[in-house]
Coordinates of C-alpha atoms in Angstrom, one line a residue:
X1 CA -12.8 -9.1 41.8
X2 CA -15.5 -9.3 44.8
X3 CA -16.5 -12.7 45.4
X4 CA -20.3 -13.3 45.9
X5 CA -21.3 -14.7 49.1
X6 CA -22.6 -18.5 48.7
X7 CA -26.1 -19.4 49.6
X8 CA -28.0 -22.5 49.7
X9 CA -29.9 -23.2 46.7
X10 CA -33.6 -23.0 47.2
X11 CA -35.5 -26.3 46.7
X12 CA -39.0 -26.5 44.8
X13 CA -42.0 -28.5 44.2
X14 CA -42.5 -31.2 41.7
X15 CA -45.6 -31.2 39.3
X16 CA -46.9 -34.0 41.3
X17 CA -46.9 -32.1 44.4
X18 CA -48.5 -29.0 42.8
X19 CA -51.2 -31.5 41.4
X20 CA -51.9 -32.7 44.8
X21 CA -52.3 -29.3 46.4
X22 CA -54.5 -28.1 43.5
X23 CA -56.5 -31.3 44.2
X24 CA -57.1 -30.5 47.7
X25 CA -58.1 -27.1 47.1
X26 CA -60.4 -28.1 44.2
X27 CA -62.0 -30.8 46.6
X28 CA -62.8 -28.1 49.2
X29 CA -64.6 -26.1 46.5
X30 CA -66.5 -29.3 45.3
X31 CA -67.6 -30.4 48.9
X32 CA -68.0 -27.4 50.8
X33 CA -68.5 -24.5 48.2
X34 CA -65.6 -22.7 49.6
X35 CA -61.9 -22.5 48.1
X36 CA -59.0 -22.2 50.6
X37 CA -56.4 -19.4 50.1
X38 CA -53.7 -21.8 50.7
X39 CA -53.4 -25.7 51.4
X40 CA -51.0 -28.0 53.1
X41 CA -50.2 -31.6 51.8
X42 CA -48.0 -34.3 53.3
X43 CA -45.2 -35.4 50.9
X44 CA -43.9 -39.0 50.8
X45 CA -41.1 -38.3 53.1
X46 CA -43.3 -36.5 55.6
X47 CA -42.8 -32.9 54.7
X48 CA -45.8 -30.6 54.9
X49 CA -45.4 -27.7 52.5
X50 CA -47.8 -24.9 52.1
X51 CA -49.1 -24.0 48.6
X52 CA -50.9 -20.6 47.6
X53 CA -54.0 -21.4 45.6
X54 CA -53.6 -19.4 42.4
X55 CA -56.8 -20.3 40.6
X56 CA -60.3 -21.4 41.8
X57 CA -63.5 -21.9 39.9
X58 CA -66.6 -23.9 40.3
X59 CA -69.4 -24.7 38.0
X60 CA -72.4 -27.1 38.5
X61 CA -70.9 -30.6 39.1
X62 CA -67.1 -29.5 39.0
X63 CA -64.6 -27.5 40.8
X64 CA -61.2 -26.7 39.9
X65 CA -58.2 -25.1 41.5
X66 CA -54.6 -24.1 40.4
X67 CA -51.0 -24.0 41.8
X68 CA -48.2 -22.1 40.1
X69 CA -45.3 -24.3 40.1
X70 CA -42.1 -23.0 42.1
X71 CA -39.0 -25.1 41.0
X72 CA -37.0 -23.1 43.5
X73 CA -33.4 -22.6 42.1
X74 CA -33.5 -25.5 39.7
X75 CA -33.7 -24.5 35.8
X76 CA -36.7 -26.5 35.5
X77 CA -38.9 -26.1 32.1
X78 CA -42.1 -26.3 34.0
X79 CA -41.1 -23.4 36.6
X80 CA -44.1 -20.9 36.6
X81 CA -46.5 -23.2 34.9
X82 CA -50.0 -23.3 36.4
X83 CA -51.0 -26.9 37.3
X84 CA -54.8 -27.1 37.3
X85 CA -57.0 -29.9 38.7
X86 CA -60.6 -30.3 38.1
X87 CA -62.6 -32.8 40.3
X88 CA -66.1 -34.0 39.9
X89 CA -68.0 -37.0 41.1
X90 CA -67.4 -40.3 39.3
X91 CA -68.4 -43.9 39.5
X92 CA -65.6 -44.8 41.5
X93 CA -62.9 -45.6 42.4
X94 CA -60.5 -42.7 41.8
X95 CA -60.1 -42.1 38.0
X96 CA -57.4 -40.0 36.2
X97 CA -57.7 -37.9 33.1
X98 CA -55.4 -35.8 31.1
X99 CA -56.4 -32.3 30.4
X100 CA -55.0 -29.7 28.5
X101 CA -51.2 -29.6 28.4
X102 CA -50.7 -32.9 30.1
X103 CA -49.7 -36.0 27.8
X104 CA -50.8 -39.3 27.1
X105 CA -48.7 -42.4 27.2
X106 CA -48.5 -44.1 23.6
X107 CA -45.4 -46.4 24.1
X108 CA -44.7 -49.4 26.6
X109 CA -41.9 -49.3 29.0
X110 CA -42.9 -46.4 31.2
X111 CA -44.5 -46.7 34.9
X112 CA -47.9 -46.0 33.5
X113 CA -49.2 -48.0 30.5
X114 CA -50.1 -47.0 27.0
X115 CA -53.4 -45.1 26.6
X116 CA -53.3 -43.7 30.3
X117 CA -52.6 -40.1 31.2
X118 CA -49.0 -39.3 31.9
X119 CA -49.4 -38.9 35.7
X120 CA -46.9 -41.2 37.5
X121 CA -47.7 -43.7 40.1
X122 CA -46.4 -41.5 43.2
X123 CA -48.5 -38.6 42.3
X124 CA -51.5 -40.8 41.6
X125 CA -51.2 -42.4 45.2
X126 CA -50.6 -39.0 46.7
X127 CA -53.7 -37.6 45.0
X128 CA -55.9 -40.6 45.8
X129 CA -54.7 -40.1 49.6
X130 CA -55.8 -36.8 49.8
X131 CA -59.1 -37.8 48.2
X132 CA -59.7 -40.6 50.8
X133 CA -58.5 -38.3 53.7
X134 CA -60.6 -35.4 53.1
X135 CA -63.5 -37.7 52.2
X136 CA -63.4 -39.2 55.4
X137 CA -63.2 -35.8 57.3
X138 CA -66.1 -34.4 55.4
X139 CA -68.3 -37.3 55.1
X140 CA -68.2 -37.7 51.5
X141 CA -67.9 -40.3 49.0
X142 CA -64.3 -40.8 47.7
X143 CA -65.5 -41.7 44.2
X144 CA -63.8 -38.8 42.3
X145 CA -62.8 -38.2 38.8
X146 CA -59.5 -36.1 38.7
X147 CA -58.5 -34.2 35.5
X148 CA -55.0 -32.5 35.4
X149 CA -54.1 -29.7 33.1
X150 CA -51.2 -27.5 32.5
X151 CA -52.1 -24.7 30.3
X152 CA -49.3 -24.3 27.6
X153 CA -48.0 -27.5 28.6
X154 CA -48.0 -29.0 25.0
X155 CA -45.3 -26.3 24.0
X156 CA -43.3 -26.9 27.0
X157 CA -43.2 -30.5 26.6
X158 CA -41.3 -30.0 23.2
X159 CA -38.3 -29.0 25.4
X160 CA -38.5 -32.3 27.4
X161 CA -37.9 -36.1 26.8
X162 CA -41.6 -36.8 26.5
X163 CA -41.8 -36.6 22.4
X164 CA -39.0 -39.5 22.4
X165 CA -40.6 -41.5 25.1
X166 CA -43.8 -41.5 23.2
X167 CA -45.8 -39.1 25.7
X168 CA -47.9 -37.1 23.3
X169 CA -49.7 -33.9 23.8
X170 CA -48.1 -32.5 27.0
X171 CA -46.1 -32.8 29.9
X172 CA -45.9 -35.6 32.5
X173 CA -47.0 -35.3 36.4
X174 CA -44.0 -36.5 38.0
X175 CA -42.2 -36.6 41.4
X176 CA -41.3 -39.3 43.8
X177 CA -40.5 -37.2 46.7
X178 CA -42.5 -34.3 45.7
X179 CA -39.4 -32.1 46.0
X180 CA -37.3 -30.6 43.3
X181 CA -33.6 -30.5 44.2
X182 CA -31.8 -27.5 42.4
X183 CA -29.4 -28.6 39.8
X184 CA -29.7 -32.1 40.6
X185 CA -28.2 -34.8 38.2
X186 CA -30.8 -37.4 39.3
X187 CA -33.9 -36.3 37.1
X188 CA -31.7 -36.1 33.9
X189 CA -30.2 -39.6 34.6
X190 CA -33.8 -41.0 35.4
X191 CA -35.0 -39.6 32.2
X192 CA -32.2 -41.4 30.5
X193 CA -33.2 -44.6 32.3
X194 CA -36.9 -44.3 31.2
X195 CA -35.7 -43.8 27.6
X196 CA -33.7 -47.1 27.9
X197 CA -36.9 -48.8 29.4
X198 CA -38.9 -47.4 26.5
X199 CA -36.4 -48.5 23.8
X200 CA -36.4 -52.0 25.4
X201 CA -40.3 -52.4 25.7
X202 CA -40.4 -51.2 21.9
X203 CA -38.1 -54.2 20.7
X204 CA -35.3 -52.0 19.8
X205 CA -31.9 -53.7 19.3
X206 CA -29.9 -50.4 18.8
X207 CA -29.8 -47.3 20.9
X208 CA -27.6 -44.4 20.7
X209 CA -26.4 -42.0 23.5
X210 CA -25.2 -38.8 22.6
X211 CA -23.7 -35.6 24.3
X212 CA -25.7 -33.0 22.4
X213 CA -28.2 -32.2 19.6
X214 CA -25.4 -31.9 16.8
X215 CA -24.1 -35.4 17.8
X216 CA -27.5 -36.8 18.1
X217 CA -28.8 -35.5 14.7
X218 CA -25.4 -37.0 13.1
X219 CA -25.8 -40.5 14.6
X220 CA -29.6 -40.7 14.0
X221 CA -28.8 -39.8 10.4
X222 CA -26.3 -42.2 10.2
X223 CA -28.1 -45.2 11.4
X224 CA -31.4 -44.1 10.5
X225 CA -32.4 -44.6 14.2
X226 CA -36.2 -43.8 15.3
X227 CA -36.5 -40.9 17.9
X228 CA -37.1 -43.3 20.5
X229 CA -33.7 -44.9 20.1
X230 CA -32.0 -41.5 21.0
X231 CA -30.8 -41.1 24.5
X232 CA -29.8 -37.8 25.4
X233 CA -27.1 -38.6 27.7
X234 CA -25.5 -35.2 28.0
X235 CA -22.5 -35.6 30.5
X236 CA -23.8 -38.6 32.1
X237 CA -22.0 -41.5 30.2
X238 CA -21.5 -43.3 33.5
X239 CA -25.1 -43.1 34.4
X240 CA -26.3 -44.3 31.1
X241 CA -23.9 -47.3 30.8
X242 CA -24.4 -48.5 34.3
X243 CA -28.1 -48.8 33.6
X244 CA -27.6 -50.3 30.2
X245 CA -25.4 -53.1 31.7
X246 CA -28.3 -54.0 34.0
X247 CA -30.8 -53.5 31.3
X248 CA -29.0 -54.6 28.0
X249 CA -30.0 -53.5 24.4
X250 CA -28.3 -55.3 21.5
X251 CA -25.9 -52.3 20.4
X252 CA -25.0 -48.9 21.8
X253 CA -23.8 -46.1 19.6
X254 CA -22.0 -43.5 21.6
X255 CA -21.5 -40.1 19.7
X256 CA -20.2 -36.8 20.9
X257 CA -17.8 -34.0 20.5
X258 CA -14.0 -34.1 20.5
X259 CA -13.3 -32.9 24.0
X260 CA -16.2 -34.9 25.8
X261 CA -15.1 -38.2 24.2
X262 CA -11.5 -37.3 24.9
X263 CA -12.3 -37.2 28.4
X264 CA -14.2 -40.5 28.3
X265 CA -11.1 -42.1 26.7
X266 CA -9.2 -40.7 29.7
X267 CA -11.4 -42.4 32.2
X268 CA -14.0 -39.8 33.0
X269 CA -17.5 -41.0 33.7
X270 CA -19.0 -37.4 34.1
X271 CA -18.1 -35.5 30.9
X272 CA -19.2 -31.9 32.4
X273 CA -16.5 -29.3 32.3
X274 CA -16.6 -28.5 36.0
X275 CA -16.2 -32.3 36.9
X276 CA -13.5 -33.4 34.5
X277 CA -10.8 -32.0 32.2
X278 CA -8.6 -33.3 29.2
X279 CA -5.3 -34.0 30.2
X280 CA -3.3 -32.6 27.2
X281 CA -0.1 -34.1 28.2
X282 CA -1.4 -37.7 28.2
X283 CA -3.4 -36.7 25.0
X284 CA 0.0 -35.8 23.4
X285 CA 1.8 -38.9 24.4
X286 CA -1.1 -41.2 23.7
X287 CA -1.4 -39.6 20.1
X288 CA 2.3 -39.4 19.5
X289 CA 2.1 -35.5 18.8
X290 CA 4.1 -33.9 21.4
X291 CA 3.0 -30.3 20.3
X292 CA -0.5 -31.4 21.6
X293 CA 0.7 -30.9 25.1
X294 CA 0.5 -27.1 24.6
X295 CA -3.0 -26.7 23.3
X296 CA -5.4 -25.0 25.2
X297 CA -8.6 -26.8 23.7
X298 CA -9.2 -29.9 21.9
X299 CA -10.0 -28.2 18.7
X300 CA -6.6 -26.6 18.8
X301 CA -5.1 -30.0 19.4
X302 CA -7.0 -31.1 16.4
X303 CA -5.7 -28.2 14.3
X304 CA -2.1 -29.2 15.6
X305 CA -2.4 -33.1 15.1
X306 CA -4.8 -33.3 12.1
X307 CA -7.5 -35.9 11.5
X308 CA -5.5 -38.8 13.2
X309 CA -6.1 -37.1 16.6
X310 CA -10.0 -37.8 15.9
X311 CA -9.3 -41.4 15.2
X312 CA -7.3 -41.8 18.3
X313 CA -10.1 -40.2 20.6
X314 CA -12.6 -42.3 19.0
X315 CA -10.3 -45.6 19.7
X316 CA -9.5 -44.6 23.3
X317 CA -13.2 -43.6 24.0
X318 CA -14.3 -47.0 22.3
X319 CA -11.7 -49.0 24.7
X320 CA -12.9 -47.2 27.7
X321 CA -16.5 -47.7 26.8
X322 CA -15.5 -51.5 26.4
X323 CA -14.1 -51.6 29.9
X324 CA -17.4 -49.8 31.4
X325 CA -19.8 -52.5 29.5
X326 CA -17.3 -55.3 30.6
X327 CA -19.3 -58.6 30.0
X328 CA -22.7 -57.6 29.3
X329 CA -24.0 -58.7 26.1
X330 CA -23.8 -55.4 24.3
X331 CA -21.9 -54.3 21.1
X332 CA -20.9 -50.9 20.9
X333 CA -19.3 -48.1 18.7
X334 CA -18.1 -44.5 19.0
X335 CA -18.8 -41.5 16.4
X336 CA -16.8 -38.4 17.0
X337 CA -18.4 -35.2 15.7
X338 CA -17.5 -31.6 15.3
X339 CA -19.5 -28.7 16.5
X340 CA -21.5 -28.6 13.1
X341 CA -22.3 -32.3 13.5
X342 CA -19.9 -33.6 10.8
X343 CA -18.5 -36.9 11.5
X344 CA -14.7 -36.7 12.2
X345 CA -13.9 -40.3 13.0
X346 CA -15.5 -43.8 14.1
X347 CA -14.3 -46.5 16.0

């Protein structure tokens, strides 16, 4: 079989970087009457990318410009979305507003307070710096109102954490470096952290980290938990628990399928199939069923050993979770589910 040549994955730009570039182009339209075909901005770590202006329009007291987000080789749900920034003269200082497809914060615990447009602090600083710099260059007042829109953003946001985090009506304008690193675990883990922050700020005493949608639904129904108590941890149990130890919540339920929780019970911190595997020999020894050693999958092992294997997996996963939590003031339990979301065992 032919092996495809490896290539370096292409980086992309955050919504915050795109909004900053769109702002610079829009300011050109407002203050000079002419929109540039492309603009460059300075990112927080000094990079100077150039963006093609894909939309430009002015009418009376306002001007707006749009940049199409390029997420590089990252499977980002906002890839290809148009980030539009409208600017108009305001009473000062710089004010931010949420336009179509950009959410509004409704819960405490996020970097931006309730009632504010979901435009994070670093993008706000980047845009304010562009306003100040261009105002000084052109001899204009920096008292500007900025409205950020992402057409279709409300629909895209349903595929993100925003509804659980209490961000209503659309997407967030994000980014701390301006750069999207392809297939980075950091963005997912950061979302888990923000979910914990919101849960704590809302006074929740019970959160659930789950590996997927089916286990999430099962655990939420089992305990009657609100949406913002549900942490979509995916494979990143280590990243979630490490943050919870530093920022405790009273009780943690960890839910998932047999295979992923079997790996947790064997000491894995990252449950992705490319980074950890079930040791069937060890599973057979620990469960006391020798035939399990010859299984190809955990589901086959369950067929061989019967329901007691799920109980063993739950118990081993709980023991390992206890080692991870250590002395932190967090009680915890494990819920093992099948692929249909039926609960197989609890510990």
